[in-house]
Coordinates of C-alpha atoms and ligand atoms in Angstrom, one line a residue:
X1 CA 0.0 0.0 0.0
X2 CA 1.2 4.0 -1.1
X3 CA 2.2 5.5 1.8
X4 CA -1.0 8.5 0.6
X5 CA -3.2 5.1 1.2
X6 CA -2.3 4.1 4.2
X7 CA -2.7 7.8 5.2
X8 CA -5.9 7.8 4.1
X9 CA -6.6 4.6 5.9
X10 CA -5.2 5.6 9.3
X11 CA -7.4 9.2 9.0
X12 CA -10.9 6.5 8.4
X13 CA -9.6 4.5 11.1
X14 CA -8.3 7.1 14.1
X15 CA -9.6 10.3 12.8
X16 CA -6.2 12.3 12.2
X17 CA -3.1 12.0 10.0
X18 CA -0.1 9.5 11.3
X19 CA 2.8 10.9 12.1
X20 CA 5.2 8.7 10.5
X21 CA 5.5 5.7 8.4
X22 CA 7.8 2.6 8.6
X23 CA 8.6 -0.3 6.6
X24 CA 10.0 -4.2 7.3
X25 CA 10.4 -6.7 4.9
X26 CA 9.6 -10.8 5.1
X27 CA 12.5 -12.9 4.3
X28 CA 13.2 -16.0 1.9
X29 CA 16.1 -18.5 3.7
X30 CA 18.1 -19.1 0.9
X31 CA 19.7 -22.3 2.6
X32 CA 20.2 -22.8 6.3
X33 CA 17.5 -23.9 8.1
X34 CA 17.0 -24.7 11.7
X35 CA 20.5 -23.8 12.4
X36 CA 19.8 -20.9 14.1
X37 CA 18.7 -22.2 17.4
X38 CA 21.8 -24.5 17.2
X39 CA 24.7 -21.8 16.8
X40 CA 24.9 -21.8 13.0
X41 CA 24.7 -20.1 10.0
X42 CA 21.7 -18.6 8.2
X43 CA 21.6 -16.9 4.6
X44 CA 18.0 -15.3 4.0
X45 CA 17.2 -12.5 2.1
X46 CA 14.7 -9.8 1.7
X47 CA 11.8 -9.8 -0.3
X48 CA 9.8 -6.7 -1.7
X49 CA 7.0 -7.7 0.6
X50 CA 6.2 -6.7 4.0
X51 CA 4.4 -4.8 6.6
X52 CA 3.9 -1.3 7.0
X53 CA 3.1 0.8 10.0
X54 CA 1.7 4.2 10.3
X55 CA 1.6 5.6 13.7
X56 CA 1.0 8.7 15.6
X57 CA 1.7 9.5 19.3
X58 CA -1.4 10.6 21.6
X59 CA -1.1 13.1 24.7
X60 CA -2.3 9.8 26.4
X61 CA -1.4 6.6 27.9
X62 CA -3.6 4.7 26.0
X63 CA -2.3 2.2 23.0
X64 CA -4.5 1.3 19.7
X65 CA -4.1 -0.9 17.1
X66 CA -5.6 -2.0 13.7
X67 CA -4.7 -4.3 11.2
X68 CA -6.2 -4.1 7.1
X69 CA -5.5 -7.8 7.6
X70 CA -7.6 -8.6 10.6
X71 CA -10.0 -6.0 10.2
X72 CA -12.8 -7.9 11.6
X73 CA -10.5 -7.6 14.7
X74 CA -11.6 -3.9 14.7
X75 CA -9.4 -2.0 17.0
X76 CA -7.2 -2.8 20.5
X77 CA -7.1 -0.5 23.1
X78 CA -4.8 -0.7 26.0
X79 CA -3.2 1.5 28.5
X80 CA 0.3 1.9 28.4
X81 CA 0.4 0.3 32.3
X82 CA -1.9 -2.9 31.5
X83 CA -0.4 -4.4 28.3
X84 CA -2.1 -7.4 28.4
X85 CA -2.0 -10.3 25.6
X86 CA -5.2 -11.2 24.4
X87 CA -4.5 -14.3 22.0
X88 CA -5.2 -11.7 18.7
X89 CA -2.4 -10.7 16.3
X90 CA -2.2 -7.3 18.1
X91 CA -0.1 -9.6 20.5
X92 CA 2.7 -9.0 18.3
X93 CA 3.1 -5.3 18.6
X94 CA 2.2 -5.5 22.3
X95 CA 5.0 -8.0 23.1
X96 CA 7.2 -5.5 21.4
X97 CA 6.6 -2.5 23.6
X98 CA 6.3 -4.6 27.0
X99 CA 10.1 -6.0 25.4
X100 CA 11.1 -2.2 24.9
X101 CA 9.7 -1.2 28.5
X102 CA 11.6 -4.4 30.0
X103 CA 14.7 -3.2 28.5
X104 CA 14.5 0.4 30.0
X105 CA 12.8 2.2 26.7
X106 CA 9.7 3.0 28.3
X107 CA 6.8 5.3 26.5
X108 CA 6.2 7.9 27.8
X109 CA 3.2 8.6 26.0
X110 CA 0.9 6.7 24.4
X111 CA 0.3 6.1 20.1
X112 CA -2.2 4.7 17.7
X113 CA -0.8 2.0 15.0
X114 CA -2.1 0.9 11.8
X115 CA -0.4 -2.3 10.3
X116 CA -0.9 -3.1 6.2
X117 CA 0.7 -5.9 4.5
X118 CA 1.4 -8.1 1.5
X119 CA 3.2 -11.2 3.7
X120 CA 0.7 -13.8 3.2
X121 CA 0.1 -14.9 7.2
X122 CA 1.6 -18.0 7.7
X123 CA 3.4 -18.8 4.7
X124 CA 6.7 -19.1 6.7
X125 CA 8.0 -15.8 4.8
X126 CA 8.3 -14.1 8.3
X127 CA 5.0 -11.5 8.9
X128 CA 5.6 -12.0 12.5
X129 CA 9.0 -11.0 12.4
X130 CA 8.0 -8.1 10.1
X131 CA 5.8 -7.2 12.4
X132 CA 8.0 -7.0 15.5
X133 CA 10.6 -5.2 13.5
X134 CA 8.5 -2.5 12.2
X135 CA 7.0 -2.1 15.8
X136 CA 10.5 -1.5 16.9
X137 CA 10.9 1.4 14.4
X138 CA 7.7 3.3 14.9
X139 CA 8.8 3.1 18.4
X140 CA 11.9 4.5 18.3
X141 CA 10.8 7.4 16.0
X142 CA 8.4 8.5 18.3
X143 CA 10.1 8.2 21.5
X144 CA 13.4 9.2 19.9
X145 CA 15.0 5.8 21.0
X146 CA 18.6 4.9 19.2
X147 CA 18.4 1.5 18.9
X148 CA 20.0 -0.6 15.9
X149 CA 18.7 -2.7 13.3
X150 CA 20.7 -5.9 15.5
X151 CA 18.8 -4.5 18.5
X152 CA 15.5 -4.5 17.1
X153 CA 16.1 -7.7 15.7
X154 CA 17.3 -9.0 19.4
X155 CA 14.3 -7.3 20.8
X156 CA 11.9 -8.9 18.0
X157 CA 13.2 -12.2 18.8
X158 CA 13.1 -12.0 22.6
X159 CA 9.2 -10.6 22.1
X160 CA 8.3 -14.0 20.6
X161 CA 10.2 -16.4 22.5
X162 CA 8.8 -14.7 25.9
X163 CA 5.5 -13.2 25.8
X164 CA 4.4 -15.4 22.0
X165 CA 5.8 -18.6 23.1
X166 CA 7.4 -19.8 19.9
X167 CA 11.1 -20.4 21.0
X168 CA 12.5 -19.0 17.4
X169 CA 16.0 -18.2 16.5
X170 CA 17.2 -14.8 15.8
X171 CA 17.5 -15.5 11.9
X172 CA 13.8 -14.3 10.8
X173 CA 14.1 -10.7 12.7
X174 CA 17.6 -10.1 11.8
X175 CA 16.9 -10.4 8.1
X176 CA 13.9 -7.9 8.3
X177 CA 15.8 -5.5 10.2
X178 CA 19.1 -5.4 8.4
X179 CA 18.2 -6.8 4.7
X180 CA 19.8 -5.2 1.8
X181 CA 18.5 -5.1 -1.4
X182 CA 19.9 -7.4 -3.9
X183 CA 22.5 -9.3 -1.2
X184 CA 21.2 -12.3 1.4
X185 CA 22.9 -12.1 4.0
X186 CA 25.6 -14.7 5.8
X187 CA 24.9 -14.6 9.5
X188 CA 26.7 -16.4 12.0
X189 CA 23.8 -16.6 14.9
X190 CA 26.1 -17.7 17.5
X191 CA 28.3 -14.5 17.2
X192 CA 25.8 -12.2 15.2
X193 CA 28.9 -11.2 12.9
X194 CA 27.2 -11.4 9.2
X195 CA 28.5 -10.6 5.7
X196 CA 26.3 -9.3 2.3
X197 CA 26.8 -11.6 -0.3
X198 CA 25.3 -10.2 -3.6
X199 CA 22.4 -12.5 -5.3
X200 CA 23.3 -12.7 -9.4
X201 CA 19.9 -11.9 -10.1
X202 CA 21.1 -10.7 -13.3
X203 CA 21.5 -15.0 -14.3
X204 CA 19.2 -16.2 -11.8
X205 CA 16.0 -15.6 -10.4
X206 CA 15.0 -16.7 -6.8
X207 CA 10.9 -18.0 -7.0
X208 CA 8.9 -18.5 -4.1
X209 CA 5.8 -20.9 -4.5
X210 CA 3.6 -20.9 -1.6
X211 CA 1.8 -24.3 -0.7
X212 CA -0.6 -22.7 0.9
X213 CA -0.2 -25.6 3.6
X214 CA -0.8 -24.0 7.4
X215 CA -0.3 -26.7 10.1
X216 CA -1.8 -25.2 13.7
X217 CA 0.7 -27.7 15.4
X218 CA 3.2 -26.0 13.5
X219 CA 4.4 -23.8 16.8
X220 CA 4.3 -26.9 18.9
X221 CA 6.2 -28.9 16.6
X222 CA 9.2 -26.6 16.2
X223 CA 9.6 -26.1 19.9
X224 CA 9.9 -29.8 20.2
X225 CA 12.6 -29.7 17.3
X226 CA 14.2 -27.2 19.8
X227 CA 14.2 -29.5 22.4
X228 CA 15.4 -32.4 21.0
X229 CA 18.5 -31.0 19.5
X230 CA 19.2 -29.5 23.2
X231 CA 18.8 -33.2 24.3
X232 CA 21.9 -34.1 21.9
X233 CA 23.9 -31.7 22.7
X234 CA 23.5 -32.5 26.5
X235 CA 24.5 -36.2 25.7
X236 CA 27.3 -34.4 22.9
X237 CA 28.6 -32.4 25.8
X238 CA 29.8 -35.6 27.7
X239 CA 32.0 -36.5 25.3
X240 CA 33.3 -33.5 24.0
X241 CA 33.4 -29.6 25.2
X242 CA 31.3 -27.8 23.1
X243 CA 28.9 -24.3 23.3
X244 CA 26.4 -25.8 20.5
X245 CA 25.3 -28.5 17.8
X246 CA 26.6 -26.3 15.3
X247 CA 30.2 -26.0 16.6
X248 CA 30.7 -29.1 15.2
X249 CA 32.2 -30.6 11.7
X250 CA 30.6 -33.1 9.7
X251 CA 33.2 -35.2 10.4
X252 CA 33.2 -34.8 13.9
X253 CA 29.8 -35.5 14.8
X254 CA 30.3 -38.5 12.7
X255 CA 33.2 -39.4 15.1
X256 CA 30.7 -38.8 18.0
X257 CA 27.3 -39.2 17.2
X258 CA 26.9 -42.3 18.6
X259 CA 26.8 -40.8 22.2
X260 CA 23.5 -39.6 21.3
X261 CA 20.9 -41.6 22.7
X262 CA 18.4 -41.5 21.3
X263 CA 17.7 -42.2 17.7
X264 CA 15.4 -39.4 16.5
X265 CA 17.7 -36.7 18.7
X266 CA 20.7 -38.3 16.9
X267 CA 19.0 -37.5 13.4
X268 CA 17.9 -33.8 14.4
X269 CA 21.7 -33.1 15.1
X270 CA 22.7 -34.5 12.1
X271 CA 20.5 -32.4 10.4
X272 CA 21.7 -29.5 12.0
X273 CA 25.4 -30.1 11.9
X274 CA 25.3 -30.8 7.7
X275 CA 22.6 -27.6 7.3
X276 CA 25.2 -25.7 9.0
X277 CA 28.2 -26.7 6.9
X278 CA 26.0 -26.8 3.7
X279 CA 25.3 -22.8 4.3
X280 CA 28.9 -22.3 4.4
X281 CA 29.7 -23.6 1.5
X282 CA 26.2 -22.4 -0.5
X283 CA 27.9 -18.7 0.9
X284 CA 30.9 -19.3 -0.8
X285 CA 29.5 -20.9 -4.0
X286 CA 27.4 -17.6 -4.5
X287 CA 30.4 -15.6 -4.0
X288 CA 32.5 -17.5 -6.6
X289 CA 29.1 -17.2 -8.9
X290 CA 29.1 -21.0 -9.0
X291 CA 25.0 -20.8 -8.9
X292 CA 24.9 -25.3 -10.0
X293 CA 26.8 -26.0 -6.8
X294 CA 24.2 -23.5 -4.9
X295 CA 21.8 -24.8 -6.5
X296 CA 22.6 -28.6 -5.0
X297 CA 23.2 -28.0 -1.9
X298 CA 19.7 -26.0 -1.6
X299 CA 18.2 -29.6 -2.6
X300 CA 20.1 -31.6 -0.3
X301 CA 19.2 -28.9 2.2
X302 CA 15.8 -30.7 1.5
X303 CA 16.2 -34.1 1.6
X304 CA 17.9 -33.7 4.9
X305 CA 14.7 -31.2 6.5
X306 CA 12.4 -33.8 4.6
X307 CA 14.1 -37.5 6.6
X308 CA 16.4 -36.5 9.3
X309 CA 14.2 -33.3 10.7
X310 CA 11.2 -34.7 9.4
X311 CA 9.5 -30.6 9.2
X312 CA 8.4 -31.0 5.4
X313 CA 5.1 -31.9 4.3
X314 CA 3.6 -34.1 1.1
X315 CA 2.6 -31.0 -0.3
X316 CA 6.2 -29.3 -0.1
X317 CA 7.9 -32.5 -1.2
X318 CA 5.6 -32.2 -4.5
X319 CA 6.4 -28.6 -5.0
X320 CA 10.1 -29.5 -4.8
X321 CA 10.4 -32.8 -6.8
X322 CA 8.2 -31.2 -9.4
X323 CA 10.7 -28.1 -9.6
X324 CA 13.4 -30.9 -9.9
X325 CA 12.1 -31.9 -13.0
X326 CA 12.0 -28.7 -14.6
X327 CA 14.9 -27.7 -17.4
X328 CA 16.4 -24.9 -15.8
X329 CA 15.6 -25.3 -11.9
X330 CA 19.5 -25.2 -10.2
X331 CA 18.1 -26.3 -6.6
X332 CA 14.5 -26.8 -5.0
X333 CA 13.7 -26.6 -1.3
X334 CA 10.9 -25.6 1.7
X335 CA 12.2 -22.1 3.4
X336 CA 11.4 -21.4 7.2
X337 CA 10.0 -23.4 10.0
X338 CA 8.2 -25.8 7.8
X339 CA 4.8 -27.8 8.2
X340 CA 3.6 -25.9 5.1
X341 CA 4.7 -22.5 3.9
X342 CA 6.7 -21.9 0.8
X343 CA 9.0 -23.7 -1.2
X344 CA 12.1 -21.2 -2.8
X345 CA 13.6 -22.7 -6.2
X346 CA 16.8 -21.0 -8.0
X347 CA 15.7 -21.2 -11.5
X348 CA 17.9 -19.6 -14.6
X349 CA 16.6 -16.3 -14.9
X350 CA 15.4 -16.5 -18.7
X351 CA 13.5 -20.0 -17.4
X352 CA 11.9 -18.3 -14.8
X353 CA 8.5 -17.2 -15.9
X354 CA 7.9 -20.6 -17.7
X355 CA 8.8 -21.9 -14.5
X356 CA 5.7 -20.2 -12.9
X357 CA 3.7 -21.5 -14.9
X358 CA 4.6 -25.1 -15.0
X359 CA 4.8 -25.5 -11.3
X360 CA 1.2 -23.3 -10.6
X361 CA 0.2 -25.8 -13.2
X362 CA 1.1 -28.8 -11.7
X363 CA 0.3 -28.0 -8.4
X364 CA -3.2 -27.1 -9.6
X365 CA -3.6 -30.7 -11.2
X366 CA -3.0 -32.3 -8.2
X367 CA -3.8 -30.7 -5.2
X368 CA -6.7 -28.5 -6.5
X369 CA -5.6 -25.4 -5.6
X370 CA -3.3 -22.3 -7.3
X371 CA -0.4 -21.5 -5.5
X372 CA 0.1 -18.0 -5.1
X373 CA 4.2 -17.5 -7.4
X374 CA 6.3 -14.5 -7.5
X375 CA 10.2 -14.2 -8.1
X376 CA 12.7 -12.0 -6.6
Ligands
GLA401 C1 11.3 -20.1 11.9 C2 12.0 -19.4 13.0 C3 13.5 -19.1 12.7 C4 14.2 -20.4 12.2 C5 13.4 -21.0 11.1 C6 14.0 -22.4 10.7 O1 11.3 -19.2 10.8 O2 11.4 -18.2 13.3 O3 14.2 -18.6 13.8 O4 14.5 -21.3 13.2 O5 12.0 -21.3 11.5 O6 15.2 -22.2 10.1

């Protein structure tokens, strides 16, 4: 939406003009998936879509909020002293400002928001994230709060593991806070030192195909990934000193694994000690322009979240082998969490709009339904 829109919305909706107007994008994890709570390496990038937020401060304590998604939500009013969760998506920009107050940036005044996106909710592109990142702006153009992009990411991230109760990594907030156009973005999450790395969208185009899958256990399910990788490294840390899963070589978990007792555990960690050395050298592939090489290891990057994490889905695995068979298609995978989402497939850029096709096609004849395409 124009930013005049979105004025004109707000003025409907609270009965003045905003103040100011802020933007974060969703993300697309290239390769690196379910790293990030282990101490590895992540490589999203940013895509064009997102969430804005128009805001203006009141004289007041009080706190409103309304969504063009959840309109039938109407509006959330709270006082700046009683920021109390209610279950709706307003939690998200709530969490935010308890986060803010709990780190000693507490409002003094109150504001209204108005939220307005183009993330489709729940396709694993990151609208929560997006969310909690553009909260963090408005907030700190208001108040006059100098925070940085890493902060608001840390502060995003913090929001959701403790007042949402999904127990996510850092990657999805860092990459709507610090994206830059045309580059992913090589973040070590145990460190938070991170590198650019320009996207040769000039021979390849990136295209994101969304399932339209939405598991409600989805939540539950990935904290339990969480945990079990915390039970291998406990039994890992017997045998050997290290800080996390991902500190690990391949070949050294190999040497090790077996001190993992538990089967599924054992597979998890596996997962997550191959993802991580995988991204590395997707990172450097991209960097050397070698896009075939990038390409692969995106699709083992799939196998391996598909058998050993076991966080894929029928209908992701028939997005993905279907992309496989298509002439031009360097590398096929699901992106985020997983249960359902989106699928992200490198495709030679001159291939790419034939690709769309083909695959909305195909998806179409068997599932019934037309998945909603578009390429970075
Ligand atoms: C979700 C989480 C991230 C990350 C991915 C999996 O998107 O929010 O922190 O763990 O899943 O890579």
């Amino acid at each position: 939406m124009k930013k005049t829109q979105i004025g004109e919305l707000f003025g409907s909706v609270f009965g003045k003009e905003p103040d100011i107007c802020e933007f974060a994008p969703g993300r697309v994890n290239l390769i690196g998936e379910h790293t990030d709570y282990n101490g590895g390496y992540v490589f999203p990038c940013a895509t064009g879509l997102g969430i804005t937020c128009a805001a203006a401060k009141r004289s007041d304590n009080i706190f409103r909020f309304y969504s063009k998604q959840f309109e039938s939500c109407g509006i959330t009013e709270l006082t700046g002293d009683d920021l109390v969760l209610s279950g709706k998506w307003s939690d998200y920009p709530v969490s935010v400002i308890k986060t803010f107050a709990n780190m000693g940036y507490s409002c003094q005044y109150g504001a209204d928001f108005l939220f307005d996106g183009d993330l489709p909710d729940g396709s694993g592109l990151s609208s929560s994230a997006a969310m909690e990142v553009v909260t963090g702006k408005v907030l700190c153009e208001l108040n006059g709060f100098s925070l940085t992009g890493q902060m608001l990411a840390v502060i995003g991230q913090f929001a959701e593991n403790r007042f949402i109760g999904v127990n996510c990594g850092i990657m999805d907030q860092f990459a709507s806070a610090m994206a830059k156009e045309n580059n992913a973005v090589l973040l070590d999450t145990d460190t938070l030192s991170f590198e650019y790395v320009p996207v040769p969208f000039d021979k390849a185009s990136i295209v994101i195909v969304n399932s339209g899958v939405r598991h409600s256990l989805a939540s539950s399910a990935y904290n339990e990934r969480r945990q079990q990788c915390q039970c291998a490294l406990s039994d890992l840390k017997k045998v050997t000193d290290i800080k996390n899963l991902c500190s690990l070589s391949a070949e050294d978990f190999d040497s090790i694994c077996v001190s993992i007792s538990d089967e599924v555990c054992r597979r998890r960690a596996k997962h997550a000690v191959y993802e991580n050395a995988r991204t590395k050298l997707a990172a450097s592939a991209l960097q050397k322009g070698d896009i075939e090489t990038f390409g692969s290891l995106m699709t083992q990057s799939h196998i391996s979240l598909r058998d050993d994490y076991e966080v894929s889905c029928g209908e992701l695995d028939y997005l993905v082998s279907t992309a496989l068979g298509f002439n031009g298609v360097y590398g096929a995978r699901m992106t985020g969490g997983g249960f359902g989402g989106c699928t992200v497939n490198l495709v030679k850029k001159e291939k790419a709009e034939a690709f769309e096709n083909y695959i909305k096609e195909g998806y179409k004849s068997s599932y019934g339904i037309s998945p909603a395409v578009f390429s970075l």
